[in-house]
XYZ file of C-alpha atoms in Angstrom:
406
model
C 2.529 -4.437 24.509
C 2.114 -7.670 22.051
C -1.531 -9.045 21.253
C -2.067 -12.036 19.255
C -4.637 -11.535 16.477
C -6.373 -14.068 14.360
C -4.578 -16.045 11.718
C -3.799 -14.201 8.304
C -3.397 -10.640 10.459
C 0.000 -9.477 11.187
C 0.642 -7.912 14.295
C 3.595 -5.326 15.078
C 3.582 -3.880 18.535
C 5.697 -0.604 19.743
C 7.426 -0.967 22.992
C 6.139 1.742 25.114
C 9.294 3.644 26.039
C 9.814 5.356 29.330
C 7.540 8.764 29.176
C 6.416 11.414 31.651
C 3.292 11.102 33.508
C 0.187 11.757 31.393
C -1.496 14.992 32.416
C -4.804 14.354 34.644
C -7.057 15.371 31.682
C -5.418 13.256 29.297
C -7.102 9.846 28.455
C -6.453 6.832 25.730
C -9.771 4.503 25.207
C -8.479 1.119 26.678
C -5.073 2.616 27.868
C -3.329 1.966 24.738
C -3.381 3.796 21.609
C -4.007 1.603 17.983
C -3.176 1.902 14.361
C -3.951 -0.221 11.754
C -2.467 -0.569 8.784
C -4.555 -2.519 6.037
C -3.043 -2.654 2.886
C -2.212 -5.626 -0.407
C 0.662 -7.756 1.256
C 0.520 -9.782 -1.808
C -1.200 -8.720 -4.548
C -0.416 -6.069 -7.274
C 0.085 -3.610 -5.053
C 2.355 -4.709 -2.369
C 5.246 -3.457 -3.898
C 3.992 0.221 -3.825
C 2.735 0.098 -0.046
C 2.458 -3.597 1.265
C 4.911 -4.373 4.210
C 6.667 -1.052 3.489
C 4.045 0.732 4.855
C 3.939 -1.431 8.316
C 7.891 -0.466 8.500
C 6.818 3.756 7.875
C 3.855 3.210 10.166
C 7.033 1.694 12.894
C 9.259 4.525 12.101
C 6.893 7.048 12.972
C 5.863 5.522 15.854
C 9.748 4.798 17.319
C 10.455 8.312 16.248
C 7.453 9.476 17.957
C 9.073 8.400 20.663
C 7.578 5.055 21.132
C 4.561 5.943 23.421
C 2.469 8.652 23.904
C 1.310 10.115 27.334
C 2.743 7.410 28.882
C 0.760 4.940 27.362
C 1.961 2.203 24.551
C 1.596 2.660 21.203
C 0.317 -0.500 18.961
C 0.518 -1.358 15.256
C -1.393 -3.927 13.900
C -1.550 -4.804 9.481
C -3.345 -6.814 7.698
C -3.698 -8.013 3.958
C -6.524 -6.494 2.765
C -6.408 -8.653 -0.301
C -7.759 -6.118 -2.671
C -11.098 -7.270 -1.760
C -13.455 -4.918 0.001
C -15.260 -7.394 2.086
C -12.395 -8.798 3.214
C -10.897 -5.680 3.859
C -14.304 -4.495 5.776
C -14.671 -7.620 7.740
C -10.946 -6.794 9.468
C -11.865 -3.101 10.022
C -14.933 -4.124 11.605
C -13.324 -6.849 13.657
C -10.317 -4.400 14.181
C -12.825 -1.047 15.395
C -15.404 -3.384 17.535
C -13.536 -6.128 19.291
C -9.967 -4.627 19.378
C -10.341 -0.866 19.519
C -8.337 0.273 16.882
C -8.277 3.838 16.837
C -7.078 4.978 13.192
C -6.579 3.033 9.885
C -4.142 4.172 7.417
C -3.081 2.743 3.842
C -6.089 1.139 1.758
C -4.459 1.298 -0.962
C -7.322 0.252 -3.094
C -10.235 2.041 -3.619
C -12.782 0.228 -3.316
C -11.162 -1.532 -0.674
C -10.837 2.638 0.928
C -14.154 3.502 0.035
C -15.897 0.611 1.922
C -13.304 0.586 4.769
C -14.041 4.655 5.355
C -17.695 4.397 4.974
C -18.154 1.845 7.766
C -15.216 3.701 9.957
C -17.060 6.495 9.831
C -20.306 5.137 11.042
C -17.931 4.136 14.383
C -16.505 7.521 15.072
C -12.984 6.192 13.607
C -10.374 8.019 11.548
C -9.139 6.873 8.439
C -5.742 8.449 7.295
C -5.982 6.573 3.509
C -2.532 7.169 1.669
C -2.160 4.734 -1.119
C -6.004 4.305 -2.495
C -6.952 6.977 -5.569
C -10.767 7.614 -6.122
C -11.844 11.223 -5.295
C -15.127 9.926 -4.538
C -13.552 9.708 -0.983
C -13.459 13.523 -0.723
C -15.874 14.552 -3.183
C -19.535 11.991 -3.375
C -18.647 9.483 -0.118
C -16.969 12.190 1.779
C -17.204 11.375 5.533
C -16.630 13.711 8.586
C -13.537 11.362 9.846
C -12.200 10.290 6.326
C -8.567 11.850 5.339
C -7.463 11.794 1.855
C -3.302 11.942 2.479
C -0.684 11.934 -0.276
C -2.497 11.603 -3.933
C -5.729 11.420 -5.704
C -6.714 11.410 -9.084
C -7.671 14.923 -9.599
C -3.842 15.902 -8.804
C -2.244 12.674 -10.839
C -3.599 13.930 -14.459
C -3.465 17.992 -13.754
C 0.780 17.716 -14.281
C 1.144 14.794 -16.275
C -1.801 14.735 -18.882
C -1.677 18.688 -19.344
C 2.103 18.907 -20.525
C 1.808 16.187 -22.417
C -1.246 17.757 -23.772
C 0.380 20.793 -24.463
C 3.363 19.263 -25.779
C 0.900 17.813 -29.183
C -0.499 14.560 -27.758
C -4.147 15.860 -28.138
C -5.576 12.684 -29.167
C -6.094 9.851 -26.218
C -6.841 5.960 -25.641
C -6.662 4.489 -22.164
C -6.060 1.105 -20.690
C -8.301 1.521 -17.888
C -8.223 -0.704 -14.788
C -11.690 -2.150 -13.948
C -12.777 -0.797 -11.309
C -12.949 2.599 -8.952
C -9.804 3.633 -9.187
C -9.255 3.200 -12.907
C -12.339 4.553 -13.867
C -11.790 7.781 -11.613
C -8.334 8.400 -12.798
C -9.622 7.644 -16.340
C -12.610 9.851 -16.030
C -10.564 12.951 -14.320
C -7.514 12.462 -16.732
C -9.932 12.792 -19.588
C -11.484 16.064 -18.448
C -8.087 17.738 -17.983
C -7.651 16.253 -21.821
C -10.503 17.958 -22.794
C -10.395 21.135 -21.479
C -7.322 21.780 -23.076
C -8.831 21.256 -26.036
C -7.751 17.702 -26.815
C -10.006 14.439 -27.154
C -10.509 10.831 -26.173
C -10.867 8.250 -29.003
C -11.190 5.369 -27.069
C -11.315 3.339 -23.853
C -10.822 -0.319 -23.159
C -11.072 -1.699 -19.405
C -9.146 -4.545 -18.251
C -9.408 -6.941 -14.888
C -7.063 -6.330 -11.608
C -3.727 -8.072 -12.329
C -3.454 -8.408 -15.538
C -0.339 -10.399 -17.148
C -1.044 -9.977 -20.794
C -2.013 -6.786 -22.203
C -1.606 -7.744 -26.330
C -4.768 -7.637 -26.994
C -5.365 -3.895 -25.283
C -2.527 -3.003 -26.698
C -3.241 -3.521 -29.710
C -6.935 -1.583 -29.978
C -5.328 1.800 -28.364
C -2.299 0.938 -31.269
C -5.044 0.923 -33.802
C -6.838 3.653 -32.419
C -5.303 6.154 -34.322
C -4.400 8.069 -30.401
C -1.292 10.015 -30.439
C -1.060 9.261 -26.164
C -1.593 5.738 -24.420
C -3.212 6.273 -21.096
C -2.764 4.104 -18.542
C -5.215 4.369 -15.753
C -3.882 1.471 -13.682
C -0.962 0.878 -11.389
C 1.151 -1.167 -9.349
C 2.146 -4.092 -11.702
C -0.495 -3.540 -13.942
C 1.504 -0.457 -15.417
C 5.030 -2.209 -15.433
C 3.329 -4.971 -17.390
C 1.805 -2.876 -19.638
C 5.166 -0.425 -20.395
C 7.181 -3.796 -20.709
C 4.688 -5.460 -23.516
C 4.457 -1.848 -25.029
C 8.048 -1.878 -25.541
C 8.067 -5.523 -27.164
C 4.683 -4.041 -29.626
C 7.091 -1.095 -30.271
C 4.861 1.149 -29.761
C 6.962 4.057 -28.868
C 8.670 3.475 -31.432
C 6.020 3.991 -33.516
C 5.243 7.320 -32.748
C 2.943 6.972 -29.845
C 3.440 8.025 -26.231
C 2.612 6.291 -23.110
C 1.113 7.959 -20.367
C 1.239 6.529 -16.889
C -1.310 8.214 -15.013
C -0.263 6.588 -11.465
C 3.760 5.563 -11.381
C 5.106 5.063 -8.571
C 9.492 4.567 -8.309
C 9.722 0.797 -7.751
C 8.046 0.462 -11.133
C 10.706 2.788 -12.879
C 12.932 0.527 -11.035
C 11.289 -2.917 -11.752
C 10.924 -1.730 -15.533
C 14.603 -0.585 -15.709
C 15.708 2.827 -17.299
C 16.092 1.296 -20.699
C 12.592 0.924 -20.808
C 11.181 3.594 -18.981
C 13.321 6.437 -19.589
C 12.051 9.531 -20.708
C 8.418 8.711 -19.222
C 6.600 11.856 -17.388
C 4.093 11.061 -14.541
C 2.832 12.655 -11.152
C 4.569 12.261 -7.893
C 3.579 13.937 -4.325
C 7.395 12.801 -3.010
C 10.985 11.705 -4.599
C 13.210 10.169 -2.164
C 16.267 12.229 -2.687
C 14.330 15.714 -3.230
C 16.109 17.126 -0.480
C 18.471 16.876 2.579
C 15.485 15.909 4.589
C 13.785 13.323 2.266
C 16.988 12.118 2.249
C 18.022 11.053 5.121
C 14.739 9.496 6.021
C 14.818 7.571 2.801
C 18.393 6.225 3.742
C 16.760 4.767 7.178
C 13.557 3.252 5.687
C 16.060 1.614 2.464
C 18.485 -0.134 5.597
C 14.985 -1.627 7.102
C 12.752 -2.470 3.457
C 15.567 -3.011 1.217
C 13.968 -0.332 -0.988
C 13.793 3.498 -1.352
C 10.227 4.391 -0.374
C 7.390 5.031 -3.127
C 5.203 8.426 -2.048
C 2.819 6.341 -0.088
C 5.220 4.506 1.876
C 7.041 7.878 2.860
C 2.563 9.753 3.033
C 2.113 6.444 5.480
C 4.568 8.178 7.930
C 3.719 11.593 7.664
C 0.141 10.388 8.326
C 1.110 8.379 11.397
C 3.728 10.777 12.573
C 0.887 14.005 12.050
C -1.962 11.822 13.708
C 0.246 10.888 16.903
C 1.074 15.007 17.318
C -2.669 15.794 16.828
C -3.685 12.608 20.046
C -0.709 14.118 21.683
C -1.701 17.711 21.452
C -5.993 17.312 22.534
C -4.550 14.859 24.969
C -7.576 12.163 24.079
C -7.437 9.925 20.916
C -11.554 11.148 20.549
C -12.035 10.869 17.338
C -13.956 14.446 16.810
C -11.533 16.401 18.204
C -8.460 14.710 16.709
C -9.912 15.414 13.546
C -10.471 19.083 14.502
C -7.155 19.444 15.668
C -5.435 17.923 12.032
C -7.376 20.557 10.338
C -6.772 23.247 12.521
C -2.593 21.690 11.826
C 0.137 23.246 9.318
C 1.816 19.974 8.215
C 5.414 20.065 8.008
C 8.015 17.414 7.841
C 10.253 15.510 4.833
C 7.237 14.460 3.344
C 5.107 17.656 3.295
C 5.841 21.651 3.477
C 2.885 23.672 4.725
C 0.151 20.776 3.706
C -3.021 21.687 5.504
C -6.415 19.304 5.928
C -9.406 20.844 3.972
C -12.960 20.446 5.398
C -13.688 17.891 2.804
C -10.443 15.567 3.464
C -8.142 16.496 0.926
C -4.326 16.904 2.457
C -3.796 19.844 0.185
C -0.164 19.991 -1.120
C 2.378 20.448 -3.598
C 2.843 17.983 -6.382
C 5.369 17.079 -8.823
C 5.823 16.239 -12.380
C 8.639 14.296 -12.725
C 10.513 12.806 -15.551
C 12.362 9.183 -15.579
C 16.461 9.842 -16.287
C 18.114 7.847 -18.775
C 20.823 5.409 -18.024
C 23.428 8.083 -18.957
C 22.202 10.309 -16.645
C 21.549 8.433 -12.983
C 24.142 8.151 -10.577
C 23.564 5.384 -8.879
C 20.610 2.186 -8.589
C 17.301 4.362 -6.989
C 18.714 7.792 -8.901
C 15.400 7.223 -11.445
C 14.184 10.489 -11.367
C 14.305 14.562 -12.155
C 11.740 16.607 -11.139
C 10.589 18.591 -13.934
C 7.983 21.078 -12.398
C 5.950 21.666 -9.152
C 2.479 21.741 -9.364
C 1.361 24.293 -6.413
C -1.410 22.750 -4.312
C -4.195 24.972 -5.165
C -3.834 23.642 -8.650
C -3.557 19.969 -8.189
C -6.616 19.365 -5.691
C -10.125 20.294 -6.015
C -11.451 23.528 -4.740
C -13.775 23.591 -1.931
C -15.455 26.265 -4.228
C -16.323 23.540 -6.770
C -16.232 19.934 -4.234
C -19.201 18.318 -4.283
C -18.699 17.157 -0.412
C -21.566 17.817 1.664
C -19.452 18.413 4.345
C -18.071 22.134 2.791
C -20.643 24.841 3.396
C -19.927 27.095 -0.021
């Protein structure tokens, strides 16, 4: 079932396939079940989620079988631009004329903290995989907002406590202006601290940065034995790549990248890269499983799939079983049936919805091979530890949600 939406929104419809009747208490708002994905389809993060995550959000839904109780099943995407009013304008055009019934990527947050506030106010479920800021389970915590595959309590517990307890007690970030940097740089620095270590310094830069010489050089001269970087997307390849021409490695300090995701290992090439720790909730080739999804979503993007593109299908896929299963996409008791859920599939094993909106699950800290060591173009990576959920995410004992009744 095709709709035409307004120029500058990209439509991709399911074809309902042939289903059993829907049971009589069963019931879709407007006959037709929708998903939007909103995400950067040409900014600094489209790489990372971007159109990749409109080809998940398909796979789950063809794999889902293609309808659900004998109804069609609709994706529609839009570029959110990284800007929040832009991105809230579509949600609100998307919730109130169109009757979309989830939204899933925003990844941006402050693109996924204005899109969840006003989806909550409408009763409408946001499944956000790719945005970072805890404030979207912790201070703006909403009763229908779903924090999926990362955040950036769990990116610094792995990455900045080895390297922490591996003598790089002394830290400068490069800190990305705005939410999201300043929540990963904020929560990496407390994990930092803890252990006993300190930050010396902290210099914020703009969205999209090309030239990073001049931040560079400060956190050189700072006299930190660890480089932070609180950024991502192309923001961190730029900033390993001018690293490496400062030398700055070789100098003796390390680099820290706080949010990596594996088409920036691959954009930055091993040479470069190799040897640098970070965070991961997925690796494509992990297992059998991961696998053999990874192979089908590489034939349709051209790419192996970064953690959100691969959280963007779990989320769909785990959404669609929880409308199938209360037989009514009603937004309150869809919600109550994902946290009542075990999650299990390629992407997840046993990940469970807390009252707050965390996806609780198992991280990884992961390690980028050298060029000795990988076998073939995508085989980046060795996974170095797992980081059990209950250490990586927040504790409802110590959330600040208002949701969680201690």
């Amino acid at each position: 079932m095709l709709k035409n939406w307004k120029t500058g929104i990209t439509t991709v419809a399911a074809a309902a396939a042939v289903s059993l009747p829907m049971a009589a208490s069963a019931e879709l708002s407007d006959d037709v079940l929708k998903i939007g994905v909103l995400s950067d389809m040409s900014g600094v993060y489209k790489t990372l989620e971007g159109p990749g995550a409109v080809i998940a959000a398909e796979m789950a839904v063809e794999d889902f079988g293609g309808s659900i109780m004998g109804k069609p099943i609709e994706i529609v995407s839009a570029d959110h631009q990284n800007k929040a009013d832009i991105a809230a304008s579509t949600a609100r055009e998307w919730i109130d004329a169109d009757n979309v019934d989830m939204l899933t990527a925003l990844d941006n947050s402050s693109v996924a903290l204005a899109v969840q506030g006003l989806a909550a106010e409408r009763k409408v479920i946001t499944l956000n995989t790719g945005a970072g800021t805890t404030a979207l389970t912790e201070e703006q915590c909403t009763p229908y907002g779903i924090h999926y595959v990362y955040d950036t309590h769990a990116l610094p517990v792995g990455t900045a406590t080895a390297m922490v307890k591996n003598g790089g007690e002394k830290w400068f970030f490069l800190t990305a202006d705005y939410a999201f940097g300043h929540s990963l740089r904020d929560n990496t620095g407390a994990v930092v601290e803890n252990l006993g270590g300190e930050v010396v310094g902290s210099i914020q830069h703009p969205l999209s940065t090309n030239d990073f010489s001049s931040y560079l050089l400060q956190a050189q001269s700072s006299g930190a034995q660890v480089i932070g970087l609180a950024n991502a997307g192309q923001d961190t390849v730029n900033a390993i790549k001018q690293a490496n021409q400062f030398q700055i490695v070789q100098g003796g300090q390390k680099l820290a990248g706080m949010l990596v995701f594996i088409t920036d290992v691959h954009s930055m090439g091993l040479d470069i890269a190799q040897g640098l720790q970070f965070t991961t909730a997925f690796v494509w080739n992990q297992d059998e499983e991961a696998l053999e999804w990874s192979n089908r979503f590489y034939e349709r993007h051209g790419a192996m799939p970064t953690m959100v593109q691969a959280g963007v299908y779990s989320a769909v896929s785990n959404y669609l079983k929880a409308v199938d299963e209360v037989g009514s996409d009603d937004s309150d008791a869809v919600r109550a049936k994902l946290g009542e859920m075990e999650l299990n599939d390629f992407f997840v094993k046993g990940g469970k919805i807390a009252p707050n909106g965390s996806m609780l699950h198992d991280m990884y800290l992961v390690e980028v091979k050298s060029p000795d060591e990988s076998e073939s173009e995508w085989d980046l990576l060795n996974v170095v530890s797992r980081i059990p959920a209950d250490q990586a995410y927040i504790s409802m004992e110590d959330t600040k949600c208002s949701l969680v009744n201690k």
